Short mmCIF file of C-alpha atoms in Angstrom, two decimals:
data_model
loop_
_atom_site.label_atom_id
_atom_site.label_comp_id
_atom_site.label_asym_id
_atom_site.label_seq_id
_atom_site.Cartn_x
_atom_site.Cartn_y
_atom_site.Cartn_z
CA UNK N 1 -0.13 -0.05 0.35
CA UNK N 2 1.55 3.57 -0.61
CA UNK N 3 2.08 6.25 1.55
CA UNK N 4 -0.41 8.64 -0.26
CA UNK N 5 -3.21 6.13 -0.15
CA UNK N 6 -2.36 4.83 3.66
CA UNK N 7 -2.76 8.25 4.80
CA UNK N 8 -6.19 8.76 3.00
CA UNK N 9 -7.34 5.81 4.42
CA UNK N 10 -6.15 6.70 7.76
CA UNK N 11 -8.31 10.37 7.48
CA UNK N 12 -10.94 8.26 6.15
CA UNK N 13 -10.89 5.62 8.88
CA UNK N 14 -11.03 8.50 11.78
CA UNK N 15 -14.06 9.74 10.19
CA UNK N 16 -15.62 6.04 9.78
CA UNK N 17 -14.70 5.54 13.69
CA UNK N 18 -16.56 8.65 14.43
CA UNK N 19 -19.51 7.51 12.68
CA UNK N 20 -20.00 4.08 13.41
CA UNK N 21 -19.31 4.98 17.38
CA UNK N 22 -21.92 8.22 17.10
CA UNK N 23 -24.44 5.35 15.41
CA UNK N 24 -27.94 5.28 17.09
CA UNK N 25 -30.30 2.78 17.04
CA UNK N 26 -33.00 4.80 15.61
CA UNK N 27 -31.92 7.61 12.79
CA UNK N 28 -33.79 9.29 10.14
CA UNK N 29 -33.14 8.60 6.37
CA UNK N 30 -32.66 11.26 4.29
CA UNK N 31 -36.03 11.83 2.95
CA UNK N 32 -37.23 12.20 6.65
CA UNK N 33 -34.60 14.55 7.74
CA UNK N 34 -35.55 16.53 4.40
CA UNK N 35 -39.04 16.66 5.16
CA UNK N 36 -38.05 18.97 8.39
CA UNK N 37 -34.98 20.64 7.34
CA UNK N 38 -36.78 23.85 6.81
CA UNK N 39 -37.93 23.97 10.98
CA UNK N 40 -34.37 22.92 11.79
CA UNK N 41 -32.61 26.08 9.31
CA UNK N 42 -35.08 28.80 10.75
CA UNK N 43 -34.43 27.38 14.50
CA UNK N 44 -30.54 27.43 13.90
CA UNK N 45 -31.03 30.80 12.27
CA UNK N 46 -32.81 32.14 14.94
CA UNK N 47 -30.22 30.92 17.60
CA UNK N 48 -32.48 28.76 19.36
CA UNK N 49 -31.34 25.29 19.89
CA UNK N 50 -32.07 23.56 17.65
CA UNK N 51 -30.62 20.34 18.28
CA UNK N 52 -31.72 19.85 21.71
CA UNK N 53 -35.29 20.41 20.24
CA UNK N 54 -34.78 18.28 16.95
CA UNK N 55 -31.91 15.98 17.86
CA UNK N 56 -32.69 13.10 15.15
CA UNK N 57 -32.23 15.88 12.40
CA UNK N 58 -28.94 17.15 13.71
CA UNK N 59 -27.88 13.22 14.41
CA UNK N 60 -28.59 13.02 10.45
CA UNK N 61 -26.94 15.86 9.84
CA UNK N 62 -23.96 14.89 11.23
CA UNK N 63 -23.53 11.88 9.72
CA UNK N 64 -25.20 12.25 6.28
CA UNK N 65 -22.50 14.75 4.39
CA UNK N 66 -25.27 15.50 1.55
CA UNK N 67 -27.93 16.58 4.06
CA UNK N 68 -25.27 18.70 5.45
CA UNK N 69 -24.38 20.20 2.39
CA UNK N 70 -27.98 21.16 1.56
CA UNK N 71 -28.73 22.32 4.73
CA UNK N 72 -25.47 24.69 5.48
CA UNK N 73 -26.66 25.97 1.61
CA UNK N 74 -30.10 26.91 3.18
CA UNK N 75 -28.53 28.48 6.25
CA UNK N 76 -26.93 30.59 3.86
CA UNK N 77 -29.93 31.97 2.26
CA UNK N 78 -31.66 32.36 5.48
CA UNK N 79 -28.38 34.65 6.42
CA UNK N 80 -28.09 36.50 3.07
CA UNK N 81 -31.90 37.27 3.27
CA UNK N 82 -31.78 38.72 6.86
CA UNK N 83 -29.00 41.25 5.83
CA UNK A 1 -49.65 22.57 -15.79
CA UNK A 2 -47.18 25.67 -15.17
CA UNK A 3 -47.10 27.86 -18.34
CA UNK A 4 -43.64 28.90 -18.49
CA UNK A 5 -43.89 30.82 -21.34
CA UNK A 6 -45.99 32.97 -19.83
CA UNK A 7 -44.06 34.20 -17.05
CA UNK A 8 -41.84 36.90 -18.66
CA UNK A 9 -38.26 36.79 -18.20
CA UNK A 10 -36.63 38.33 -14.78
CA UNK A 11 -35.51 42.19 -15.78
CA UNK A 12 -32.94 44.05 -13.21
CA UNK A 13 -32.52 43.77 -9.96
CA UNK A 14 -35.15 42.51 -7.33
CA UNK A 15 -34.64 42.73 -3.68
CA UNK A 16 -34.61 39.10 -1.86
CA UNK A 17 -36.95 40.67 1.01
CA UNK A 18 -39.27 41.23 -1.10
CA UNK A 19 -40.23 37.81 -1.69
CA UNK A 20 -38.91 36.41 1.45
CA UNK A 21 -41.41 39.44 3.78
CA UNK A 22 -44.82 37.86 2.31
CA UNK A 23 -47.19 35.94 4.39
CA UNK A 24 -47.17 31.96 3.67
CA UNK A 25 -50.94 32.47 2.89
CA UNK A 26 -49.91 35.33 0.78
CA UNK A 27 -47.78 33.01 -1.19
CA UNK A 28 -50.30 30.23 -1.55
CA UNK A 29 -52.80 32.09 -2.65
CA UNK A 30 -50.79 33.68 -5.46
CA UNK A 31 -49.24 30.65 -6.27
CA UNK A 32 -53.03 28.88 -6.62
CA UNK A 33 -56.10 30.03 -9.07
CA UNK A 34 -56.05 33.36 -11.22
CA UNK A 35 -53.00 34.80 -9.92
CA UNK A 36 -50.33 31.82 -10.11
CA UNK A 37 -48.61 32.76 -13.27
CA UNK A 38 -47.88 36.21 -11.50
CA UNK A 39 -47.35 34.13 -8.38
CA UNK A 40 -44.52 31.92 -10.06
CA UNK A 41 -43.05 34.71 -11.84
CA UNK A 42 -41.99 36.47 -8.50
CA UNK A 43 -41.36 32.77 -7.05
CA UNK A 44 -38.55 32.47 -9.98
CA UNK A 45 -37.11 35.44 -9.04
CA UNK A 46 -36.79 34.37 -5.21
CA UNK A 47 -35.83 30.85 -5.73
CA UNK A 48 -32.93 31.98 -8.83
CA UNK A 49 -31.60 34.25 -6.15
CA UNK A 50 -31.46 32.03 -3.16
CA UNK A 51 -29.87 29.27 -5.72
CA UNK A 52 -27.32 32.12 -6.87
CA UNK A 53 -26.08 32.35 -3.15
CA UNK A 54 -27.23 28.87 -2.01
CA UNK A 55 -24.65 27.78 -4.67
CA UNK A 56 -22.27 30.34 -4.54
CA UNK A 57 -18.30 29.17 -5.10
CA UNK A 58 -19.13 26.71 -7.46
CA UNK A 59 -18.98 27.64 -11.45
CA UNK A 60 -22.90 26.80 -12.24
CA UNK A 61 -23.67 28.22 -15.90
CA UNK A 62 -27.23 30.66 -15.80
CA UNK A 63 -28.54 28.16 -18.14
CA UNK A 64 -28.81 25.36 -15.48
CA UNK A 65 -29.53 27.73 -13.21
CA UNK A 66 -31.97 28.26 -15.38
CA UNK A 67 -33.25 24.75 -15.08
CA UNK A 68 -32.69 24.08 -11.59
CA UNK A 69 -35.18 26.88 -10.81
CA UNK A 70 -37.57 25.94 -13.60
CA UNK A 71 -37.53 21.85 -12.05
CA UNK A 72 -37.95 23.22 -8.47
CA UNK A 73 -40.71 25.15 -9.10
CA UNK A 74 -42.33 22.87 -10.81
CA UNK A 75 -41.97 20.28 -7.62
CA UNK A 76 -42.78 22.93 -5.49
CA UNK A 77 -46.42 23.71 -7.09
CA UNK A 78 -46.49 19.90 -7.24
CA UNK A 79 -46.18 19.99 -3.41
CA UNK A 80 -48.20 22.57 -2.53
CA UNK A 81 -50.48 20.94 -0.37
CA UNK A 82 -47.39 19.43 1.70
CA UNK A 83 -46.49 22.69 3.08
CA UNK A 84 -47.35 22.24 6.23
CA UNK A 85 -46.75 25.83 7.50
CA UNK A 86 -43.75 25.08 9.83
CA UNK A 87 -41.81 27.04 8.65
CA UNK A 88 -41.72 30.21 5.83
CA UNK A 89 -42.88 29.46 2.79
CA UNK A 90 -39.63 30.67 1.00
CA UNK A 91 -37.37 28.60 3.24
CA UNK A 92 -39.56 25.57 2.46
CA UNK A 93 -38.87 26.45 -1.34
CA UNK A 94 -35.36 26.93 -0.88
CA UNK A 95 -34.69 24.08 0.90
CA UNK A 96 -36.47 21.99 -2.39
CA UNK A 97 -34.55 24.10 -5.09
CA UNK A 98 -31.50 23.47 -3.48
CA UNK A 99 -32.05 19.31 -2.81
CA UNK A 100 -33.01 19.76 -7.05
CA UNK A 101 -29.80 21.86 -7.86
CA UNK A 102 -27.75 19.61 -5.42
CA UNK A 103 -28.57 16.54 -7.15
CA UNK A 104 -28.33 17.53 -10.83
CA UNK A 105 -24.36 18.69 -9.85
CA UNK A 106 -23.81 15.67 -8.11
CA UNK A 107 -25.00 13.59 -10.74
CA UNK A 108 -23.05 14.87 -13.19
CA UNK A 109 -19.90 15.48 -11.40
CA UNK A 110 -20.11 11.50 -11.28
CA UNK A 111 -21.72 10.71 -14.00
CA UNK A 112 -18.63 9.39 -15.41
CA UNK A 113 -17.25 7.53 -12.78
CA UNK A 114 -17.71 3.77 -12.69
CA UNK A 115 -18.61 2.34 -9.23
CA UNK A 116 -16.51 -0.81 -10.43
CA UNK A 117 -13.99 0.64 -11.17
CA UNK A 118 -14.07 2.54 -7.70
CA UNK A 119 -14.63 -0.47 -5.74
CA UNK A 120 -11.24 -2.36 -7.50
CA UNK A 121 -9.62 0.86 -6.36
CA UNK A 122 -10.41 -0.08 -2.79
CA UNK A 123 -9.05 -3.80 -3.36
CA UNK A 124 -5.98 -2.10 -2.89
CA UNK A 125 -6.54 0.05 -0.08
CA UNK A 126 -8.37 -3.54 1.54
CA UNK A 127 -5.90 -5.78 0.40
CA UNK A 128 -3.87 -6.01 4.13
CA UNK A 129 -3.64 -9.69 5.65
CA UNK A 130 -7.07 -9.79 7.49
CA UNK A 131 -6.16 -11.21 11.16
CA UNK A 132 -9.24 -13.42 11.02
CA UNK A 133 -7.46 -15.98 13.18
CA UNK A 134 -5.40 -13.43 15.42
CA UNK A 135 -7.37 -13.37 18.94
CA UNK A 136 -8.08 -9.69 19.24
CA UNK A 137 -5.07 -7.55 20.96
CA UNK A 138 -6.70 -6.30 24.78
CA UNK A 139 -7.06 -2.79 24.85
CA UNK A 140 -4.15 -1.00 26.07
CA UNK A 141 -2.04 -3.00 23.51
CA UNK A 142 -3.99 -1.12 20.63
CA UNK A 143 -1.76 0.96 18.79
CA UNK A 144 -0.50 1.88 15.50
CA UNK A 145 -2.52 2.61 12.44
CA UNK A 146 -1.61 -0.63 11.00
CA UNK A 147 -3.26 -2.39 13.95
CA UNK A 148 -6.26 -0.38 13.77
CA UNK A 149 -6.63 -0.52 9.62
CA UNK A 150 -6.65 -4.16 9.97
CA UNK A 151 -8.72 -4.58 12.32
CA UNK A 152 -11.11 -2.63 10.77
CA UNK A 153 -10.71 -3.65 7.43
CA UNK A 154 -11.15 -7.36 9.42
CA UNK A 155 -14.43 -6.81 10.51
CA UNK A 156 -15.94 -5.31 7.06
CA UNK A 157 -14.35 -8.32 5.50
CA UNK A 158 -16.27 -10.48 8.50
CA UNK A 159 -19.57 -8.28 9.74
CA UNK A 160 -20.60 -6.36 6.31
CA UNK A 161 -21.97 -8.43 3.59
CA UNK A 162 -20.23 -7.56 0.22
CA UNK A 163 -22.89 -4.87 -0.47
CA UNK A 164 -22.20 -2.76 2.90
CA UNK A 165 -18.78 -3.27 2.34
CA UNK A 166 -19.17 -1.72 -1.43
CA UNK A 167 -21.18 1.10 -0.36
CA UNK A 168 -19.11 1.26 2.67
CA UNK A 169 -16.08 2.06 0.50
CA UNK A 170 -18.03 4.13 -2.37
CA UNK A 171 -19.22 6.20 0.18
CA UNK A 172 -16.78 7.03 2.46
CA UNK A 173 -13.31 6.02 1.10
CA UNK A 174 -13.65 7.11 -2.30
CA UNK A 175 -16.54 10.19 -1.34
CA UNK A 176 -18.98 9.47 -3.84
CA UNK A 177 -22.25 10.77 -3.00
CA UNK A 178 -25.39 8.84 -1.36
CA UNK A 179 -27.47 9.39 -3.91
CA UNK A 180 -25.09 8.51 -6.93
CA UNK A 181 -23.79 5.44 -5.00
CA UNK A 182 -28.21 4.32 -4.84
CA UNK A 183 -28.22 4.91 -8.55
CA UNK A 184 -25.07 2.90 -10.00
CA UNK A 185 -26.29 -0.09 -7.59
CA UNK A 186 -30.03 0.47 -8.37
CA UNK A 187 -31.82 1.58 -4.89
CA UNK A 188 -32.12 4.61 -3.76
CA UNK A 189 -30.97 7.19 -1.41
CA UNK A 190 -33.19 6.46 1.58
CA UNK A 191 -32.59 2.83 1.44
CA UNK A 192 -29.09 2.77 0.64
CA UNK A 193 -28.63 4.97 3.91
CA UNK A 194 -30.26 2.19 5.74
CA UNK A 195 -27.83 -0.21 4.84
CA UNK A 196 -25.03 2.04 5.43
CA UNK A 197 -26.87 2.41 9.54
CA UNK A 198 -26.94 -1.33 9.69
CA UNK A 199 -23.24 -1.73 8.75
CA UNK A 200 -22.43 1.07 10.65
CA UNK A 201 -24.61 -0.92 13.48
CA UNK A 202 -22.80 -4.00 13.07
CA UNK A 203 -19.14 -2.54 12.89
CA UNK A 204 -20.08 -0.44 16.25
CA UNK A 205 -21.23 -3.57 18.04
CA UNK A 206 -18.13 -5.75 16.73
CA UNK A 207 -15.45 -3.23 18.02
CA UNK A 208 -17.78 -2.72 21.49
CA UNK A 209 -17.94 -6.69 21.98
CA UNK A 210 -13.93 -6.15 21.94
CA UNK A 211 -14.10 -3.84 24.80
CA UNK A 212 -12.70 -1.28 22.36
CA UNK A 213 -13.61 2.72 22.64
CA UNK A 214 -13.30 5.25 20.06
CA UNK A 215 -10.41 6.95 21.89
CA UNK A 216 -8.82 3.21 21.96
CA UNK A 217 -9.03 3.41 18.07
CA UNK A 218 -8.12 7.00 17.65
CA UNK A 219 -4.94 7.13 19.94
CA UNK A 220 -3.74 4.42 17.18
CA UNK A 221 -4.19 6.60 13.96
#
């Protein structure tokens, strides 16, 4: 195995292990998170404790790169709207 | 049916705030009934501006932005009855538009990449002599990147199905988006998420059964 691959593998291994140990019995799938993310985003934007209010959404966003990317973009739009 | 040819093209700059400040009832009313063409034109302005902001930093052609906007408007109008009023209407609409845009961008980015060739590459990463017959070392002896990597690879081989392994490698190691992997595997994003969830649960269970914590393993990396 090349050094580059070992390094790459190590980076992703840390991410994988973090996700593995953070796995919950009950998790939302992408569409279930998508269904609620507008509410979650507005709570985050308003400075409320969205993670505690909607822990399953938070957990999904922590583990799903695509949903997280879309959520971050939505938050950017909300912030731009307010400026 | 949405008649896009009757919606006048956007000319000049309109403030995003104007659209965002309207009530939900106003938006819903403007998108139904006799005023719907005007409502659609106004929604188009809001969505297009939202996409420009949300996709900032990515090289996207104006034609693509227009396509995303049109597709988003179709989905928004089709799902108007599904809007529950648990957010501003525009937030809900932006969410849909961003999903449309990101999905298409991901598909385009990975269109030419074959899942099989990615997974063949993974073989090189995974080609470490498995420790199948070696007893699990006690936690305080877990050290070194090679040992952690070998352990995880062995567990992936022992605890996961081939489909779970392939999906995990494609998503986690190669960074292929889940919806792209799902499409190439002939399934959907939700089903793939469940597959990966089951895989993570299996690995977690196996690691805990060996009295290993995250800290033990990260200290070796």
